[in-house]
Short mmCIF file of C-alpha atoms in Angstrom, two decimals:
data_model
loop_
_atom_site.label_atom_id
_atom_site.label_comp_id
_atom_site.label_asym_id
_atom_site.label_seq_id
_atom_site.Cartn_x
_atom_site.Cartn_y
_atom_site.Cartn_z
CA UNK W 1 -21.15 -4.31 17.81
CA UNK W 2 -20.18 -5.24 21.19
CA UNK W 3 -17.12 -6.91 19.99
CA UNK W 4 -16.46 -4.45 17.79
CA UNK W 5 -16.05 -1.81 20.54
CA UNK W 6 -14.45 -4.18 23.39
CA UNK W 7 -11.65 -4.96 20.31
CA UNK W 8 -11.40 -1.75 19.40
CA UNK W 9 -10.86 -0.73 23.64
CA UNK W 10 -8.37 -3.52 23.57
CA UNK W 11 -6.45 -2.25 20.76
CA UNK W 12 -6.76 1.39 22.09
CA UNK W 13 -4.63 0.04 25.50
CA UNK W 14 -1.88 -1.55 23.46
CA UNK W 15 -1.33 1.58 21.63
CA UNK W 16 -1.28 3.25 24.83
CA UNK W 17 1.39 0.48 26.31
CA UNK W 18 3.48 0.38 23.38
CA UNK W 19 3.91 4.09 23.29
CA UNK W 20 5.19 4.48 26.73
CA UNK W 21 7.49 1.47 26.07
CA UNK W 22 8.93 4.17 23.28
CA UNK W 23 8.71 6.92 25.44
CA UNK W 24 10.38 5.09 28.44
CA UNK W 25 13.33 3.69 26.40
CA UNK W 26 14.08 6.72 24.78
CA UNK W 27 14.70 8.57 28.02
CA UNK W 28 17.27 5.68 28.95
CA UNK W 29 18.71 5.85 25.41
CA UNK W 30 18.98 9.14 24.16
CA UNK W 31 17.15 8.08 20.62
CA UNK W 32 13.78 9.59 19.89
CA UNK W 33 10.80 7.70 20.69
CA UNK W 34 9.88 7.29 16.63
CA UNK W 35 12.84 5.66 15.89
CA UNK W 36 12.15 3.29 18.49
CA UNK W 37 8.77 2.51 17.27
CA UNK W 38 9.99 2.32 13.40
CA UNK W 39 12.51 -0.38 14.70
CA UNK W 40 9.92 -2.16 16.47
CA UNK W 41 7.28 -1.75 13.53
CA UNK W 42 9.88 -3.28 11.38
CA UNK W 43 11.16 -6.37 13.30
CA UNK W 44 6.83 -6.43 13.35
CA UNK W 45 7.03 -6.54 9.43
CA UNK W 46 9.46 -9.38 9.36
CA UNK W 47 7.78 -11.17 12.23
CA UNK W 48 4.67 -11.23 10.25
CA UNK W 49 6.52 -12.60 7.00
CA UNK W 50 8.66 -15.05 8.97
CA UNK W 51 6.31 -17.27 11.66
CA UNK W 52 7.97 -19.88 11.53
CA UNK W 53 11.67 -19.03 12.13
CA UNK W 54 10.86 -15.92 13.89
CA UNK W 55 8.37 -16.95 16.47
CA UNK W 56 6.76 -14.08 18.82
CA UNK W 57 5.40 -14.87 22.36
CA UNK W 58 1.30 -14.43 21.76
CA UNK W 59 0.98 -11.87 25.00
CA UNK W 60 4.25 -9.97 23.39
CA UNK W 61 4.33 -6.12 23.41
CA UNK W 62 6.65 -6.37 20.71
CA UNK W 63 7.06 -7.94 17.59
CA UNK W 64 10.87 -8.51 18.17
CA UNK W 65 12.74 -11.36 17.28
CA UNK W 66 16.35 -12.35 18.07
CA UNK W 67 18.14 -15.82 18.09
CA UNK W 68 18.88 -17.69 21.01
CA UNK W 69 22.43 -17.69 19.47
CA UNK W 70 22.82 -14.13 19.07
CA UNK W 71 20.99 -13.25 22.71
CA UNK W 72 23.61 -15.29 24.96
CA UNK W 73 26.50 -15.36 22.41
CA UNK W 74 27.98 -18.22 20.18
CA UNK W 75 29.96 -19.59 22.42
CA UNK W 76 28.14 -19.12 25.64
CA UNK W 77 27.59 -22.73 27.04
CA UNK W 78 25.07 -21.34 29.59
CA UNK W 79 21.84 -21.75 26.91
CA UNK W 80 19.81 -20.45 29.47
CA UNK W 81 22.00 -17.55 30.88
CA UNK W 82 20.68 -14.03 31.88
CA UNK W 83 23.38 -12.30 32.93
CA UNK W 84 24.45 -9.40 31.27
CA UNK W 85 27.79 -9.23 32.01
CA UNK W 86 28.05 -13.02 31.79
CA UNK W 87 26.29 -12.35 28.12
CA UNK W 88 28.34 -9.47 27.14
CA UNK W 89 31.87 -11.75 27.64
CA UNK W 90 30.37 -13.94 25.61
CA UNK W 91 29.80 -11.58 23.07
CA UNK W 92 26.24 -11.93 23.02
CA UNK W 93 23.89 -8.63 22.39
CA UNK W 94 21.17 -9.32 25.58
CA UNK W 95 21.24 -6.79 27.65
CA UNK W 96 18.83 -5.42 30.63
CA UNK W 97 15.93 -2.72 29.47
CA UNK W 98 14.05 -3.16 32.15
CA UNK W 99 16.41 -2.35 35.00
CA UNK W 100 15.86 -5.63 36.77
CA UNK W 101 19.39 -7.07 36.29
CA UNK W 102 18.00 -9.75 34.44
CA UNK W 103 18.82 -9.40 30.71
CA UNK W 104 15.44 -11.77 29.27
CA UNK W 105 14.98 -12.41 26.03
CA UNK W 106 10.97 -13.24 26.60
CA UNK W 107 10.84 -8.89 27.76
CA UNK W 108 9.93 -6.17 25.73
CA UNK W 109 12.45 -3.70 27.48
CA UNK W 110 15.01 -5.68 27.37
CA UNK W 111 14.60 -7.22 23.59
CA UNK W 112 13.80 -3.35 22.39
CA UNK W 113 16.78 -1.84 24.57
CA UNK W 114 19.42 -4.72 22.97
CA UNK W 115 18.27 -3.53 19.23
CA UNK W 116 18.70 0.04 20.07
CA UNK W 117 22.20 -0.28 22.13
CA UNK W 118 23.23 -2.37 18.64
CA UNK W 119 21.97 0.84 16.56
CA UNK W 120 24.13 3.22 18.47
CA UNK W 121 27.45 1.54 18.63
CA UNK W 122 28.39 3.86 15.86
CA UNK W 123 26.87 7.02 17.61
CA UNK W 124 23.74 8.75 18.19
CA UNK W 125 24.07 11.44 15.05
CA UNK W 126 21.59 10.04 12.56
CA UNK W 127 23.88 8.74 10.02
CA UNK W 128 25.47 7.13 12.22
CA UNK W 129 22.63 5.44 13.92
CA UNK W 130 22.16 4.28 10.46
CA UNK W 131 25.44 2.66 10.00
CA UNK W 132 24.94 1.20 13.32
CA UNK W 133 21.42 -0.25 11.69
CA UNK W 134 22.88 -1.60 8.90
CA UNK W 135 25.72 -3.50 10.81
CA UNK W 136 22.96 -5.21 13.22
CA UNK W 137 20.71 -5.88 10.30
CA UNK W 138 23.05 -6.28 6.64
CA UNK W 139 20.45 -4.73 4.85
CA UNK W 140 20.53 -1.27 3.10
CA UNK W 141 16.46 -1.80 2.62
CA UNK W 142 16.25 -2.50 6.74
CA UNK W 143 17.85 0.89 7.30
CA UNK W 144 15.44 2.66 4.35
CA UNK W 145 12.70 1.07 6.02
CA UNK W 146 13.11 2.33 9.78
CA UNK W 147 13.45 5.74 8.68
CA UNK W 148 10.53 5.96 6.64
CA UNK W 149 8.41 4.16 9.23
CA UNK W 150 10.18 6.87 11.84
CA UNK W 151 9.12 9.69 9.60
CA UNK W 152 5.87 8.64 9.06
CA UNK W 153 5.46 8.69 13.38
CA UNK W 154 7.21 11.75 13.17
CA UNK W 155 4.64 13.65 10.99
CA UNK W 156 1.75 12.32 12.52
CA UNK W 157 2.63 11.81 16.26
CA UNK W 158 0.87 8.84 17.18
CA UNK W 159 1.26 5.19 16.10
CA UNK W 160 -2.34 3.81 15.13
CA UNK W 161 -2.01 4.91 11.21
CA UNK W 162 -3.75 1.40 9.90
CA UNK W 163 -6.63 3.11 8.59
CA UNK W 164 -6.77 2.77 4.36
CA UNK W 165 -9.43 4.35 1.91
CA UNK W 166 -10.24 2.82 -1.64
CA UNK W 167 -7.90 4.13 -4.30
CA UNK W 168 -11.13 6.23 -6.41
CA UNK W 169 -13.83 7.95 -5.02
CA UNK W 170 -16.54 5.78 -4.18
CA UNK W 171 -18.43 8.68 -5.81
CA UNK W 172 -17.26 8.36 -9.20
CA UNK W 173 -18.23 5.74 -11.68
CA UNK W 174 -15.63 2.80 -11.54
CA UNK W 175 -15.78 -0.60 -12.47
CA UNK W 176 -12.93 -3.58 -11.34
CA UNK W 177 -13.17 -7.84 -10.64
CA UNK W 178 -9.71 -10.06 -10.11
CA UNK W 179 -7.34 -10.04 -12.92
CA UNK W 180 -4.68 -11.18 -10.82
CA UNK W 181 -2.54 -13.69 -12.98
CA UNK W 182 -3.72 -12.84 -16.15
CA UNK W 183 -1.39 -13.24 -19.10
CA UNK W 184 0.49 -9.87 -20.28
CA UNK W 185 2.28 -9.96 -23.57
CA UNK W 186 4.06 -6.51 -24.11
CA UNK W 187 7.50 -6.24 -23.04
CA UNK W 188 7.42 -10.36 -22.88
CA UNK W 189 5.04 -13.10 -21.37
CA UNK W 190 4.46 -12.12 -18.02
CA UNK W 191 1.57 -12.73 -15.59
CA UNK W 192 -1.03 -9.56 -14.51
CA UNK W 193 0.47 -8.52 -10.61
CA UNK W 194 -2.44 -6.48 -9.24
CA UNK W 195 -5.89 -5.72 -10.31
CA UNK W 196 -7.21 -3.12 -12.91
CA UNK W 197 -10.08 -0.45 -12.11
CA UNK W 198 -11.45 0.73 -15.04
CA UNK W 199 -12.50 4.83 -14.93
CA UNK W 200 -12.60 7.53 -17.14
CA UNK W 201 -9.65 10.20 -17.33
CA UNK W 202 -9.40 12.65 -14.44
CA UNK W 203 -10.85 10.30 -12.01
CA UNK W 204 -9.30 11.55 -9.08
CA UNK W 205 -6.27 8.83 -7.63
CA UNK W 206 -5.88 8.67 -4.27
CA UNK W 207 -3.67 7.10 -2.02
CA UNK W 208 -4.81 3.82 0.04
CA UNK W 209 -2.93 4.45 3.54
CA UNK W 210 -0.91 6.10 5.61
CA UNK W 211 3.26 6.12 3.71
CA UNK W 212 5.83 7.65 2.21
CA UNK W 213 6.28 8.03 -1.67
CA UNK W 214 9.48 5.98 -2.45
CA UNK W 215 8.67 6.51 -6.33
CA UNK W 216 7.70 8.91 -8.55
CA UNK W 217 8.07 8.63 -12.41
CA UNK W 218 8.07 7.34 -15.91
CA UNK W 219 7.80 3.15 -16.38
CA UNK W 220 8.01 1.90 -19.26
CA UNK W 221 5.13 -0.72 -18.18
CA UNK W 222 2.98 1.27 -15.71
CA UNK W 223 3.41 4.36 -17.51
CA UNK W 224 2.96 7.75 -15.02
CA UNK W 225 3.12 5.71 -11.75
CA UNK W 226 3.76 5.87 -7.96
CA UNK W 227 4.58 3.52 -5.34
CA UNK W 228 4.16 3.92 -1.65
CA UNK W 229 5.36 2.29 1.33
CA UNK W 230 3.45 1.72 4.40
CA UNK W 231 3.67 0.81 8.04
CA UNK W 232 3.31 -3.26 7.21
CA UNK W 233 6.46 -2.88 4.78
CA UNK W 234 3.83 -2.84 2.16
CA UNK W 235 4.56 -1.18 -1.32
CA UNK W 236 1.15 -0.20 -3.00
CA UNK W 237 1.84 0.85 -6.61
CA UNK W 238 -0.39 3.11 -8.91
CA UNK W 239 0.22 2.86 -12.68
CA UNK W 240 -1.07 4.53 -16.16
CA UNK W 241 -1.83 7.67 -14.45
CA UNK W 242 -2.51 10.37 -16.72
CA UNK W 243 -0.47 13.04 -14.21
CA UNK W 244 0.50 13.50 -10.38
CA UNK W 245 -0.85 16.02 -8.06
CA UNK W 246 1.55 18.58 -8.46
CA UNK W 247 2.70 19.25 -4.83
CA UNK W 248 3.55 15.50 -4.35
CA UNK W 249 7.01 14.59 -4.71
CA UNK W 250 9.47 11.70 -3.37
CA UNK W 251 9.88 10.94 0.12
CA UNK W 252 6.90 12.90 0.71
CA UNK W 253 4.14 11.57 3.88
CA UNK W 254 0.79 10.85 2.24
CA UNK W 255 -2.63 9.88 4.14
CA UNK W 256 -5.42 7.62 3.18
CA UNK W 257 -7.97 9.26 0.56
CA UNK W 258 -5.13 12.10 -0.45
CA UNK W 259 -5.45 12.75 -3.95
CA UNK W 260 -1.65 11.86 -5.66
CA UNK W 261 -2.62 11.55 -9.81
CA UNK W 262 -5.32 10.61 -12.23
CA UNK W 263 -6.59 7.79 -13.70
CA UNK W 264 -4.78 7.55 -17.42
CA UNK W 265 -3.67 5.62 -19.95
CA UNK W 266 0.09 5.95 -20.11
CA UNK W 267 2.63 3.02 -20.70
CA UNK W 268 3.60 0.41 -22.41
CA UNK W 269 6.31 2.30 -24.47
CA UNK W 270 8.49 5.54 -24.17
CA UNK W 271 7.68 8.52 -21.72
CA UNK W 272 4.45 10.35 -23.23
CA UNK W 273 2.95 6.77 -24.99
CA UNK W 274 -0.38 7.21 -24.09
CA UNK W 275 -3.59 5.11 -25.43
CA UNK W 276 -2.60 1.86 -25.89
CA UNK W 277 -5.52 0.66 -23.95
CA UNK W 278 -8.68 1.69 -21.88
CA UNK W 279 -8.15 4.09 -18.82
CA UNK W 280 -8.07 2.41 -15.89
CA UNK W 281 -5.54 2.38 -12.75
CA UNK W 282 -3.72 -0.41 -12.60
CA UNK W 283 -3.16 -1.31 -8.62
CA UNK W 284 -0.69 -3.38 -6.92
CA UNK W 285 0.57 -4.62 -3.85
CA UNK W 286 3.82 -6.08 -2.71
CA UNK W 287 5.33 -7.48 0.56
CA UNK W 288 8.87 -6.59 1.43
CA UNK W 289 10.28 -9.92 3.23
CA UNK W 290 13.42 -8.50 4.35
CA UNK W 291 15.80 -9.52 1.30
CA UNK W 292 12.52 -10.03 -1.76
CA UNK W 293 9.64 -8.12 -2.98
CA UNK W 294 6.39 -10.70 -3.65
CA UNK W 295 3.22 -9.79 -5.04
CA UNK W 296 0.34 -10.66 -3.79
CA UNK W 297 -3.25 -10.51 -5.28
CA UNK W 298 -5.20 -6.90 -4.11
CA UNK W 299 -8.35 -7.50 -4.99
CA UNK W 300 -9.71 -8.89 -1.17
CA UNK W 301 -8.27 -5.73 0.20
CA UNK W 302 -9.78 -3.65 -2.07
CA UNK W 303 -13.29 -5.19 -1.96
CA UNK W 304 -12.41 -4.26 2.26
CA UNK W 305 -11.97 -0.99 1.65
CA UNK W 306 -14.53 -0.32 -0.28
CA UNK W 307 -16.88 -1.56 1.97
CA UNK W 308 -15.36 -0.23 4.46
CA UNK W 309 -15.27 3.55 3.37
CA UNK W 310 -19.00 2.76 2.15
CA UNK W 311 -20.25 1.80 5.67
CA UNK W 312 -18.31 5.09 7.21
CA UNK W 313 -20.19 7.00 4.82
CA UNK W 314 -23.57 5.43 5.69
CA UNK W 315 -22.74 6.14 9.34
CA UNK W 316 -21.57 9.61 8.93
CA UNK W 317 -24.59 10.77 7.23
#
């Protein structure tokens, strides 16, 4: 318990510190504090996917990553050089964040501040900004990315939004295990991404975390289904819903435990096929690495959450 609480402390303060790294760049660069944390949260995302060839400094308040190359400039024979005007003839993109004179690639100012002055070579209007996004990154899905994760800080004004509920009520009657790789024939030989919790119709569906809907509609595979993007560039999909909660729509901000459908049996044909199997929600998980989409198997984070949202409920009562 102890640990729990000095962790929880700990990750309190580094809330706190990374906020007023937002809040203190945005005065110095005209761009709200949101978008600053959504490019941040992203470079996080592909940080996380990409140890190896995007290394972050253990004690960093970021989770930014750029080249050696690109920080001092191609040509720059100086590898070590710090000087942004040095830097800048070179054509590299370091520049100083902190206002120390010292443009340092090991800084959070000054790593966050060289992103951001990037982003707004093509202006500060928001389409703009995005064009100035996709030139730094190459990426339509980077720039799709940053503004959901800046709407998403937007809507709920704060940044800790890593809290995730199971997908049914732990009050209903449910029943799941792994069927992660199982062999699916309709449609062709394919393998099972995700696991299956089996309910009856009209169990409530509800969404696992903080995001924005990115998709709403008819598959023929996952029947009535949603998908959902969240902070970690994670896209949970729902699928064989019997119907949506009919306020939700696309690009709408969901929480943790809101109710978005019902557990069906739609799929595996035209829009309407319905019954071609048991009722059950089909749930998935996928990790966007910057260029792919991977599965991965859901099952240990669901078990989590359950248990989880089972020991809150203990405590609460």
């Amino acid at each position: 318990m102890v640990y729990s609480e000095r962790a929880a402390t700990q990750q309190e303060e580094l809330t706190k510190q990374r906020r007023q790294l937002y809040e203190g760049l945005s005065i110095k660069t005209g761009i709200e504090w949101q978008y600053l944390a959504a490019i941040d949260q992203y470079e996080r995302t592909l940080s996380a996917a990409h140890p190896r060839t995007r290394p972050i400094n253990k004690d960093a308040l970021t989770g930014i990553f750029i080249s050696e190359q690109d920080w001092i400039g191609v040509l720059n024979p100086d590898r070590n050089d710090s000087s942004p005007a040095s830097i800048r003839f070179f054509h590299g993109i370091g520049k100083d964040g902190s206002g120390d004179g010292i443009a340092n690639r090991n800084t959070d100012e000054d790593l966050l501040y060289s992103i951001a002055a990037e982003a707004l070579k093509q202006g500060s209007a928001e389409e703009d900004f995005s064009i100035g996004l996709w030139e730094y990154y190459h990426n339509t899905r980077a720039v799709q990315r940053i503004r959901q994760f800046a709407q998403l800080y937007k809507f709920f004004d704060r940044l800790d939004l890593d809290a995730h509920a199971f997908p049914l009520p732990l009050g209903s009657v449910y029943s799941f295990r792994s069927t992660w790789g199982n062999s699916r024939s309709w449609g062709g030989y394919r393998i099972h991404e995700g696991t299956d919790i089996f309910a009856g119709y009209g169990v409530p569906v509800r969404s696992t975390c903080y995001g924005v809907i990115e998709v709403k509609g008819w598959n023929p595979f996952g029947g009535w289904r949603i998908g959902i993007r969240d902070l970690n560039n994670l896209y949970h999909y729902y699928a064989h819903m019997s119907g949506y909660e009919k306020k939700i729509k696309t690009g709408d901000v969901v929480r943790p435990g809101q109710i978005i459908g019902w557990v069906g049996s739609s799929g595996y044909g035209r829009p309407g096929t319905q019954g071609k199997f048991p009722p059950h929600l089909h749930y998935g998980i996928y990790r966007d690495r910057g260029l792919v989409e991977w599965a991965f198997d859901p099952y240990p984070m669901l078990r989590h959450w359950e248990r989880e949202e089972r020991k809150a409920l203990r405590v609460h009562r």
